[in-house]
Amino acid sequence: KFLKEEEDRVLHHASSPVNRESITTTGLEPGQEASYGPAAVYLFTEDFLAQNYITSEPMDVWEVDVSGMETKEDPEDPEAARYYEGTIPKERLSHMGIFIEGEQMPEEDYDPEDWEQ
């Protein structure tokens, strides 16, 4: 099913803060093909889902304006997520902050070296 234009126009995306520069420069680009779906930008229907996406490390959470864009239901969890099979321009993105375990982390407390594998 496709998200209708009159429905919610804002979805959410979670990504490692190390990707922030690329995202703010080029937007969200489709990732690798998932085991259950195509190479796409995967988006959450609710902000709290993105904020809790990975709880073991900080994640940037982005609001994504998808008005007029054709998103599709995520085959693994159609109620919680959708996907878009193209690049989402940076102009449609708004950075909400860094979150860990569902809580916003002060920007000054994030040091990428603390989270290197």
PDB file of C-alpha atoms in Angstrom:
ATOM      1  CA  LYS A   1       0.000   0.000   0.000  1.00  0.00           C
ATOM      2  CA  PHE A   2       1.100   3.557  -0.593  1.00  0.00           C
ATOM      3  CA  LEU A   3       0.990   6.358   1.919  1.00  0.00           C
ATOM      4  CA  LYS A   4      -1.760   8.699   0.803  1.00  0.00           C
ATOM      5  CA  GLU A   5      -0.866  12.375   0.520  1.00  0.00           C
ATOM      6  CA  GLU A   6      -3.611  13.368   2.969  1.00  0.00           C
ATOM      7  CA  GLU A   7      -2.212  11.033   5.652  1.00  0.00           C
ATOM      8  CA  ASP A   8       0.770  11.790   7.889  1.00  0.00           C
ATOM      9  CA  ARG A   9       3.403  13.726   6.023  1.00  0.00           C
ATOM     10  CA  VAL A  10       6.215  13.316   8.548  1.00  0.00           C
ATOM     11  CA  LEU A  11       8.100  10.078   9.103  1.00  0.00           C
ATOM     12  CA  HIS A  12      11.325   9.495  11.024  1.00  0.00           C
ATOM     13  CA  HIS A  13      14.737   8.045  10.246  1.00  0.00           C
ATOM     14  CA  ALA A  14      17.528   6.900  12.588  1.00  0.00           C
ATOM     15  CA  SER A  15      21.181   6.853  11.575  1.00  0.00           C
ATOM     16  CA  SER A  16      24.567   6.887  13.244  1.00  0.00           C
ATOM     17  CA  PRO A  17      25.770  10.434  13.992  1.00  0.00           C
ATOM     18  CA  VAL A  18      28.879   9.676  11.894  1.00  0.00           C
ATOM     19  CA  ASN A  19      26.570   9.882   8.861  1.00  0.00           C
ATOM     20  CA  ARG A  20      25.282  13.379   9.725  1.00  0.00           C
ATOM     21  CA  GLU A  21      27.642  15.300   7.449  1.00  0.00           C
ATOM     22  CA  SER A  22      26.740  13.131   4.468  1.00  0.00           C
ATOM     23  CA  ILE A  23      23.018  13.384   5.247  1.00  0.00           C
ATOM     24  CA  THR A  24      23.108  17.177   5.590  1.00  0.00           C
ATOM     25  CA  THR A  25      25.048  17.405   2.313  1.00  0.00           C
ATOM     26  CA  THR A  26      23.286  14.876   0.063  1.00  0.00           C
ATOM     27  CA  GLY A  27      20.133  13.826   1.910  1.00  0.00           C
ATOM     28  CA  LEU A  28      19.108  10.268   2.731  1.00  0.00           C
ATOM     29  CA  GLU A  29      20.291   7.803   0.114  1.00  0.00           C
ATOM     30  CA  PRO A  30      18.952   4.266  -0.256  1.00  0.00           C
ATOM     31  CA  GLY A  31      20.883   1.748   1.798  1.00  0.00           C
ATOM     32  CA  GLN A  32      21.760  -1.793   0.912  1.00  0.00           C
ATOM     33  CA  GLU A  33      19.046  -4.289   0.141  1.00  0.00           C
ATOM     34  CA  ALA A  34      17.529  -5.649   3.344  1.00  0.00           C
ATOM     35  CA  SER A  35      16.921  -9.344   3.876  1.00  0.00           C
ATOM     36  CA  TYR A  36      13.190  -8.639   3.566  1.00  0.00           C
ATOM     37  CA  GLY A  37      13.019  -5.637   1.245  1.00  0.00           C
ATOM     38  CA  PRO A  38      14.695  -3.601  -1.479  1.00  0.00           C
ATOM     39  CA  ALA A  39      17.551  -1.122  -1.202  1.00  0.00           C
ATOM     40  CA  ALA A  40      15.698   1.918   0.125  1.00  0.00           C
ATOM     41  CA  VAL A  41      15.479   4.553   2.824  1.00  0.00           C
ATOM     42  CA  TYR A  42      13.577   2.967   5.696  1.00  0.00           C
ATOM     43  CA  LEU A  43      11.437   5.277   7.818  1.00  0.00           C
ATOM     44  CA  PHE A  44       9.519   4.926  11.078  1.00  0.00           C
ATOM     45  CA  THR A  45       5.918   6.051  11.415  1.00  0.00           C
ATOM     46  CA  GLU A  46       6.496   7.399  14.952  1.00  0.00           C
ATOM     47  CA  ASP A  47       9.360   9.424  16.417  1.00  0.00           C
ATOM     48  CA  PHE A  48       9.693   7.190  19.503  1.00  0.00           C
ATOM     49  CA  LEU A  49      10.371   4.183  17.264  1.00  0.00           C
ATOM     50  CA  ALA A  50      13.324   5.974  15.662  1.00  0.00           C
ATOM     51  CA  GLN A  51      14.508   7.221  19.060  1.00  0.00           C
ATOM     52  CA  ASN A  52      14.596   3.626  20.312  1.00  0.00           C
ATOM     53  CA  TYR A  53      15.859   2.001  17.091  1.00  0.00           C
ATOM     54  CA  ILE A  54      19.204   0.883  18.499  1.00  0.00           C
ATOM     55  CA  THR A  55      19.542   1.281  22.239  1.00  0.00           C
ATOM     56  CA  SER A  56      23.191   0.247  22.606  1.00  0.00           C
ATOM     57  CA  GLU A  57      24.622   3.318  20.848  1.00  0.00           C
ATOM     58  CA  PRO A  58      23.577   6.903  20.112  1.00  0.00           C
ATOM     59  CA  MET A  59      21.543   7.498  16.977  1.00  0.00           C
ATOM     60  CA  ASP A  60      20.688  10.701  15.122  1.00  0.00           C
ATOM     61  CA  VAL A  61      16.952  10.971  14.586  1.00  0.00           C
ATOM     62  CA  TRP A  62      15.577  12.908  11.621  1.00  0.00           C
ATOM     63  CA  GLU A  63      12.084  14.142  10.829  1.00  0.00           C
ATOM     64  CA  VAL A  64      11.397  13.489   7.159  1.00  0.00           C
ATOM     65  CA  ASP A  65       8.764  15.401   5.183  1.00  0.00           C
ATOM     66  CA  VAL A  66       7.348  12.814   2.795  1.00  0.00           C
ATOM     67  CA  SER A  67       4.438  14.894   1.505  1.00  0.00           C
ATOM     68  CA  GLY A  68       3.823  14.039  -2.133  1.00  0.00           C
ATOM     69  CA  MET A  69       6.319  11.150  -2.046  1.00  0.00           C
ATOM     70  CA  GLU A  70       5.361   7.551  -2.765  1.00  0.00           C
ATOM     71  CA  THR A  71       6.362   5.514   0.291  1.00  0.00           C
ATOM     72  CA  LYS A  72       5.578   1.826   0.690  1.00  0.00           C
ATOM     73  CA  GLU A  73       4.771  -0.342   3.689  1.00  0.00           C
ATOM     74  CA  ASP A  74       7.758  -2.054   5.246  1.00  0.00           C
ATOM     75  CA  PRO A  75       7.166  -5.770   4.596  1.00  0.00           C
ATOM     76  CA  GLU A  76       8.544  -6.721   8.019  1.00  0.00           C
ATOM     77  CA  ASP A  77       6.434  -4.266  10.051  1.00  0.00           C
ATOM     78  CA  PRO A  78       3.901  -2.317   7.969  1.00  0.00           C
ATOM     79  CA  GLU A  79       2.377  -0.540  10.979  1.00  0.00           C
ATOM     80  CA  ALA A  80       5.704   0.796  12.274  1.00  0.00           C
ATOM     81  CA  ALA A  81       7.732   1.514   9.156  1.00  0.00           C
ATOM     82  CA  ARG A  82       7.654   2.486   5.497  1.00  0.00           C
ATOM     83  CA  TYR A  83      10.323   2.835   2.830  1.00  0.00           C
ATOM     84  CA  TYR A  84      11.181   5.074  -0.087  1.00  0.00           C
ATOM     85  CA  GLU A  85      13.153   3.760  -3.066  1.00  0.00           C
ATOM     86  CA  GLY A  86      15.013   6.943  -3.930  1.00  0.00           C
ATOM     87  CA  THR A  87      17.128   9.661  -2.384  1.00  0.00           C
ATOM     88  CA  ILE A  88      15.300  11.969   0.008  1.00  0.00           C
ATOM     89  CA  PRO A  89      16.628  15.521  -0.479  1.00  0.00           C
ATOM     90  CA  LYS A  90      18.243  17.276   2.475  1.00  0.00           C
ATOM     91  CA  GLU A  91      15.611  20.025   2.245  1.00  0.00           C
ATOM     92  CA  ARG A  92      13.013  17.516   3.475  1.00  0.00           C
ATOM     93  CA  LEU A  93      14.996  16.670   6.627  1.00  0.00           C
ATOM     94  CA  SER A  94      15.040  18.151  10.091  1.00  0.00           C
ATOM     95  CA  HIS A  95      17.529  16.894  12.698  1.00  0.00           C
ATOM     96  CA  MET A  96      15.752  16.121  15.996  1.00  0.00           C
ATOM     97  CA  GLY A  97      18.900  15.294  17.975  1.00  0.00           C
ATOM     98  CA  ILE A  98      20.931  12.359  19.215  1.00  0.00           C
ATOM     99  CA  PHE A  99      19.065   9.684  21.155  1.00  0.00           C
ATOM    100  CA  ILE A 100      20.184   6.698  23.195  1.00  0.00           C
ATOM    101  CA  GLU A 101      17.783   4.295  24.901  1.00  0.00           C
ATOM    102  CA  GLY A 102      14.926   6.578  23.841  1.00  0.00           C
ATOM    103  CA  GLU A 103      16.349   9.624  25.639  1.00  0.00           C
ATOM    104  CA  GLN A 104      17.828  12.683  23.981  1.00  0.00           C
ATOM    105  CA  MET A 105      21.556  13.045  24.578  1.00  0.00           C
ATOM    106  CA  PRO A 106      23.062  16.533  24.868  1.00  0.00           C
ATOM    107  CA  GLU A 107      25.026  17.211  21.683  1.00  0.00           C
ATOM    108  CA  GLU A 108      28.124  18.155  23.696  1.00  0.00           C
ATOM    109  CA  ASP A 109      28.100  14.751  25.430  1.00  0.00           C
ATOM    110  CA  TYR A 110      28.516  12.853  22.152  1.00  0.00           C
ATOM    111  CA  ASP A 111      32.096  11.938  21.256  1.00  0.00           C
ATOM    112  CA  PRO A 112      32.360   9.543  18.284  1.00  0.00           C
ATOM    113  CA  GLU A 113      35.549   8.056  19.705  1.00  0.00           C
ATOM    114  CA  ASP A 114      33.574   6.787  22.688  1.00  0.00           C
ATOM    115  CA  TRP A 115      31.447   4.686  20.325  1.00  0.00           C
ATOM    116  CA  GLU A 116      34.007   3.276  17.867  1.00  0.00           C
ATOM    117  CA  GLN A 117      33.876  -0.464  17.483  1.00  0.00           C
TER     118      GLN A 117
END
